[in-house]
Amino acid sequence: RVESKVGVEEPLFQPYPALIGYHKYEPFNVYESTLWLRNNDNVPRRVKVEDPKSRHFSVTRVFRKDEEDKEGGGTGKVAPGMEVAFKVFFSPSDKEDYSLDLVVATERERFVVPIRAVGNKPAMDFPDSVVFEPTAAKSSSAKTQTVRNVGSKAANFRLFAPEPFFVRPTEGTLDVGECVQVSMGFAPEAAGVYEGDMEVDMGDGMDPVMVGLSGEGVELEVGLSVGKVEMLPTFINKTTQRTFKVVNRSEQAVMFEVKMLADTYLEEGARARVSGVFGDTLRLGAGGAGAEGGDESEGEDDILGSSALEFATRTRGLDKALMADPLLFEHVAFTCVPLRGEVVPGGETEVTVRFHPHDSGDIASTCFVSVEGREDRLPLTLRGIGVGPLAVFSYDVLDVGDTFVNAVHQYEVELMNRGEIEAEFRLIPPTSDFGRKFSFEPCAGVLSAGETQTVTVTLTSDVLGEFDESFDWQIVGGDKVLSLDFRGRVVGPTFTIDVEELDFGIVSYGFRYTKEMTVHNTSEIPMRFHVRIPDDEAAAAHPGALAKQPEFVCVPAAGTILPHGRQRVTVAFVSTTQRRYDVPLVVDVPGVGDALAVVPIYSECCVPRITLPTDALEFGPCFVRHQYTKTLTLTNESKIPAKFEVTPQDEQSQGLAMWTCVPAAGQIAACGKVELSFTLSTERLGTIHLPASIVIVGSKADPMRLTICALSQGPHLGFSLVPADPQSAWSPALDFGKVAVLTEVERTIFVTNTSLIPAEIRTFIGGSTDSAFSVDVRQRTLKPGEEIRLTVKVQLDELIRFRDVLNVLVLEGAEAAVPLEALGVGSVVTCDEVDAANNVGFGPQFCGRPFTRELVLTNNGR
């Protein structure tokens, strides 16, 4: 692989000449030219010229004497740096123009060598040189020349004149023998000698014709009356004016213009920049319009085509407008009138400069007066002072001293307008932490000339500390801002407490003790406070079962104290721990600080000793389910009160008896006594022993034990033969004595419930069903103290002594047996026909007749 030193952008062989031309030829003659091809590579290369395939042109290679002639132009390697020659033959058939591109082929590329043949040619009789008269800088002079086409062919000419020369027309067509007037001009921008060649190009492959141009630029005696215009200090939006003069001491009239830039090069650069910016803007606008029009019914090509056409049209219009813009002087604060004009020979022209500032401060600008006859533009400095609104505060610094936190403090400051125009003011919002605590009313406004505005400043700070804040006020149109400084310190409210400590002394467990203290607000503002005991808060914050109820309660725990006011705080202490206390009470001021004051609390919690007079409470005999009450005295032998609780009866023992205690819990004053009333109601008969416990609240000792004793019994009955005599000593027994048989005899017994509970009784006679005795009441419930009548009846049917027992059963009570006895007398034989007087009645009978009656005797015995 061969590496070449010739880049791919260049051919391996360099042709000479690069353009083969033929001039002044006659038809049917043969003309020849030699084409040399040099090998520019560092290795041998092959080259050939392809057949031109034209009947007017042919190519043959020129061989050295030692080389053999080869047909077809020949091929072979050419050593590095060596040349090979080719003969180019031209055979015209007329005097017209001919052209051909001769193709040269190498190992790597193919390139062309143009052949141009020019027959008839035009000729314009320009002079060899043109000399202009001395011309003032930035002005122009011209010479007009009549030019004739003296050639044999129409001339399509173009004229090119270098700056500062110019020519008109720059192009045209001139037939053979015709004339045209050509105006050649000289417009020097600066003084000096200028020379140049005007190029006359008549085309058709002809070499351009050069016409020498020369001229001299000179400066005239033209200038400005002053180089600097100082304007009077002027208030914003007001106008003042001064003048300067353009002086012409030359003998010709000159034109002048007041420009923004110093020379034409800066103007061209400015136009280029503006054209680029506006061109980008137009492109963006065209792209946006195309995107929005994508949904129209027109095709995409039509849309893009119309947009491109519109863009091109607008761009050309913009370029023309920029080129036509003279870039005369413009300034927001200065105006020159007139901006252009003419100064007659030996005369002066006055230009007025108006100063109308829109901002305060020093304002300066430089304009440049372009005058014909001066090489450089004449600089003119314009300077003025814009006077903004003259507003001042009545003072610049205010030391407010100590201010209270969260208090509203107001101050007043006057803002005065000392100028001749209205002053619009506004506060620049502060950015510091303390600055945001201030507010201003009004914070913006407009002051007419000579007016004074009172500004109210309000300070409300919730942050403590010193401050030195500077507030900037913008005066619209002013050259500087106004500053208003506030200095001072924000302090919290001050207060005192009338006690140094709270000593509760020795306290009893579970009892409420109180102490009072007074918080005095000694400041000029209301003070919020919060009283707390940190140790109590920590104990209450324990999770779950470890949490404790607070032992200290402050009333009120928080509030607000008016200026110089007092607040009495009551500290209630209920100890639930048997220990010594040394805890702090702290006073917080929200928004100011925590624990600004600390008051220690001292105390010792003890449990007093309580005694019982006996360890057994005897109720004695008790009717079942009847309530009995006994009292028991608890004695407090100590100097502090105590709390006690009677443990409720357990459910297991309630089947024997039920007891209650009133009070079940309570307090015992120091060295005092408390009577406990125990109420007992038995449920079963027999001897009862029930335990009871009395707990002293807070005591670590075992509870006091008490045994409740009672003898439970059922209801009792009393018997008597007379009513309302339950205490009769009568021994229950009933003897009927002699009782006529077959006759019912009854006796009465009075039964009384002598107990305090109802008595349910049942009565029956003996154990047989054919007893001669009977009782009228079988079952009955007697209320306490109630008395009933029992009627016992007997009807004997034998002449013997009858004995039986009247049984009186008492539910849950003792039985009673009343013996019954009766002796039967008389006869058990009866006759129904015998009347009570033992007579037999025959009734009325007829005398003298016998009559009879049957008597039936009945044995009623057993």
mmCIF file of C-alpha atoms in Angstrom, residues 65-189:
data_model
loop_
_atom_site.group_PDB
_atom_site.id
_atom_site.type_symbol
_atom_site.label_atom_id
_atom_site.label_comp_id
_atom_site.label_asym_id
_atom_site.label_seq_id
_atom_site.Cartn_x
_atom_site.Cartn_y
_atom_site.Cartn_z
ATOM 1 C CA LYS A 65 13.500 11.080 -27.786
ATOM 2 C CA ASP A 66 14.285 7.841 -25.960
ATOM 3 C CA GLU A 67 10.624 6.937 -25.595
ATOM 4 C CA GLU A 68 8.672 5.057 -28.162
ATOM 5 C CA ASP A 69 5.584 6.662 -29.591
ATOM 6 C CA LYS A 70 2.420 5.253 -28.059
ATOM 7 C CA GLU A 71 -1.042 5.620 -29.490
ATOM 8 C CA GLY A 72 -3.971 6.895 -27.456
ATOM 9 C CA GLY A 73 -2.090 9.614 -25.694
ATOM 10 C CA GLY A 74 0.191 7.196 -23.918
ATOM 11 C CA THR A 75 0.268 5.897 -20.382
ATOM 12 C CA GLY A 76 3.164 5.423 -18.018
ATOM 13 C CA LYS A 77 4.542 6.356 -14.623
ATOM 14 C CA VAL A 78 5.878 9.804 -13.923
ATOM 15 C CA ALA A 79 8.655 10.143 -11.398
ATOM 16 C CA PRO A 80 8.126 12.312 -8.303
ATOM 17 C CA GLY A 81 8.534 15.997 -9.138
ATOM 18 C CA MET A 82 8.774 15.318 -12.868
ATOM 19 C CA GLU A 83 6.477 16.649 -15.582
ATOM 20 C CA VAL A 84 4.729 15.199 -18.553
ATOM 21 C CA ALA A 85 3.612 17.322 -21.563
ATOM 22 C CA PHE A 86 0.496 17.076 -23.697
ATOM 23 C CA LYS A 87 -0.218 18.959 -26.935
ATOM 24 C CA VAL A 88 -3.747 20.431 -27.199
ATOM 25 C CA PHE A 89 -4.825 21.181 -30.807
ATOM 26 C CA PHE A 90 -7.650 23.605 -31.620
ATOM 27 C CA SER A 91 -9.276 23.676 -35.107
ATOM 28 C CA PRO A 92 -12.028 26.374 -35.222
ATOM 29 C CA SER A 93 -14.602 26.397 -37.973
ATOM 30 C CA ASP A 94 -15.623 30.017 -37.390
ATOM 31 C CA LYS A 95 -14.866 32.990 -35.136
ATOM 32 C CA GLU A 96 -17.397 32.066 -32.470
ATOM 33 C CA ASP A 97 -16.474 31.189 -28.865
ATOM 34 C CA TYR A 98 -15.591 27.616 -27.891
ATOM 35 C CA SER A 99 -15.271 25.930 -24.513
ATOM 36 C CA LEU A 100 -14.314 22.448 -23.301
ATOM 37 C CA ASP A 101 -13.416 20.764 -20.015
ATOM 38 C CA LEU A 102 -10.415 18.493 -20.552
ATOM 39 C CA VAL A 103 -10.585 15.446 -18.175
ATOM 40 C CA VAL A 104 -7.286 14.304 -16.593
ATOM 41 C CA ALA A 105 -7.305 10.852 -14.890
ATOM 42 C CA THR A 106 -4.776 9.716 -12.272
ATOM 43 C CA GLU A 107 -4.542 6.590 -10.146
ATOM 44 C CA ARG A 108 -6.618 8.235 -7.436
ATOM 45 C CA GLU A 109 -8.897 10.866 -8.993
ATOM 46 C CA ARG A 110 -10.144 12.674 -12.044
ATOM 47 C CA PHE A 111 -10.046 16.469 -12.511
ATOM 48 C CA VAL A 112 -10.690 18.933 -15.329
ATOM 49 C CA VAL A 113 -8.624 21.587 -17.062
ATOM 50 C CA PRO A 114 -10.905 24.179 -18.737
ATOM 51 C CA ILE A 115 -10.273 25.250 -22.361
ATOM 52 C CA ARG A 116 -11.739 28.588 -23.452
ATOM 53 C CA ALA A 117 -11.560 30.067 -26.978
ATOM 54 C CA VAL A 118 -12.756 33.624 -27.488
ATOM 55 C CA GLY A 119 -13.346 34.823 -31.059
ATOM 56 C CA ASN A 120 -14.690 38.340 -31.639
ATOM 57 C CA LYS A 121 -14.329 40.571 -28.554
ATOM 58 C CA PRO A 122 -15.507 43.977 -27.470
ATOM 59 C CA ALA A 123 -13.193 46.926 -26.692
ATOM 60 C CA MET A 124 -14.134 50.046 -24.668
ATOM 61 C CA ASP A 125 -11.955 53.145 -25.028
ATOM 62 C CA PHE A 126 -11.413 54.012 -21.321
ATOM 63 C CA PRO A 127 -8.487 56.282 -20.592
ATOM 64 C CA ASP A 128 -5.499 54.676 -18.952
ATOM 65 C CA SER A 129 -5.882 56.849 -15.842
ATOM 66 C CA VAL A 130 -8.210 59.373 -14.218
ATOM 67 C CA VAL A 131 -6.982 62.007 -11.728
ATOM 68 C CA PHE A 132 -9.490 63.720 -9.403
ATOM 69 C CA GLU A 133 -9.160 67.205 -7.997
ATOM 70 C CA PRO A 134 -8.400 67.580 -4.257
ATOM 71 C CA THR A 135 -11.627 66.690 -2.447
ATOM 72 C CA ALA A 136 -12.700 67.463 1.129
ATOM 73 C CA ALA A 137 -12.894 64.456 3.421
ATOM 74 C CA LYS A 138 -16.353 62.939 3.616
ATOM 75 C CA SER A 139 -17.435 64.815 0.539
ATOM 76 C CA SER A 140 -17.312 63.675 -3.084
ATOM 77 C CA SER A 141 -16.218 64.820 -6.518
ATOM 78 C CA ALA A 142 -16.943 63.197 -9.867
ATOM 79 C CA LYS A 143 -15.739 63.097 -13.474
ATOM 80 C CA THR A 144 -17.868 62.026 -16.401
ATOM 81 C CA GLN A 145 -16.262 60.174 -19.329
ATOM 82 C CA THR A 146 -17.890 59.216 -22.650
ATOM 83 C CA VAL A 147 -16.860 55.639 -23.485
ATOM 84 C CA ARG A 148 -17.313 54.001 -26.930
ATOM 85 C CA ASN A 149 -17.303 50.286 -27.860
ATOM 86 C CA VAL A 150 -14.588 50.198 -30.522
ATOM 87 C CA GLY A 151 -14.459 46.382 -30.636
ATOM 88 C CA SER A 152 -16.055 43.915 -32.999
ATOM 89 C CA LYS A 153 -18.609 42.502 -30.596
ATOM 90 C CA ALA A 154 -21.267 43.874 -28.239
ATOM 91 C CA ALA A 155 -19.865 44.412 -24.764
ATOM 92 C CA ASN A 156 -21.648 43.158 -21.644
ATOM 93 C CA PHE A 157 -19.529 45.113 -19.211
ATOM 94 C CA ARG A 158 -19.191 45.390 -15.469
ATOM 95 C CA LEU A 159 -17.289 48.133 -13.696
ATOM 96 C CA PHE A 160 -15.670 47.701 -10.240
ATOM 97 C CA ALA A 161 -14.046 50.674 -8.464
ATOM 98 C CA PRO A 162 -12.276 50.277 -5.105
ATOM 99 C CA GLU A 163 -13.169 52.564 -2.205
ATOM 100 C CA PRO A 164 -13.087 55.512 -1.836
ATOM 101 C CA PHE A 165 -13.718 55.604 -5.613
ATOM 102 C CA PHE A 166 -17.070 54.797 -7.157
ATOM 103 C CA VAL A 167 -18.444 54.461 -10.667
ATOM 104 C CA ARG A 168 -21.874 54.699 -12.232
ATOM 105 C CA PRO A 169 -23.299 52.732 -13.962
ATOM 106 C CA THR A 170 -21.686 49.583 -12.676
ATOM 107 C CA GLU A 171 -22.895 47.353 -15.487
ATOM 108 C CA GLY A 172 -24.528 47.552 -18.899
ATOM 109 C CA THR A 173 -24.559 46.467 -22.530
ATOM 110 C CA LEU A 174 -22.896 48.442 -25.314
ATOM 111 C CA ASP A 175 -23.220 47.523 -28.978
ATOM 112 C CA VAL A 176 -20.417 47.989 -31.433
ATOM 113 C CA GLY A 177 -19.889 51.703 -32.041
ATOM 114 C CA GLU A 178 -22.289 52.873 -29.323
ATOM 115 C CA CYS A 179 -21.312 55.313 -26.532
ATOM 116 C CA VAL A 180 -22.181 55.548 -22.838
ATOM 117 C CA GLN A 181 -21.394 58.201 -20.223
ATOM 118 C CA VAL A 182 -19.598 56.771 -17.216
ATOM 119 C CA SER A 183 -19.405 58.905 -14.033
ATOM 120 C CA MET A 184 -16.358 58.147 -11.915
ATOM 121 C CA GLY A 185 -16.320 59.623 -8.426
ATOM 122 C CA PHE A 186 -13.973 60.142 -5.496
ATOM 123 C CA ALA A 187 -15.357 60.229 -1.890
ATOM 124 C CA PRO A 188 -12.477 60.156 0.594
ATOM 125 C CA GLU A 189 -13.282 59.454 4.239
#
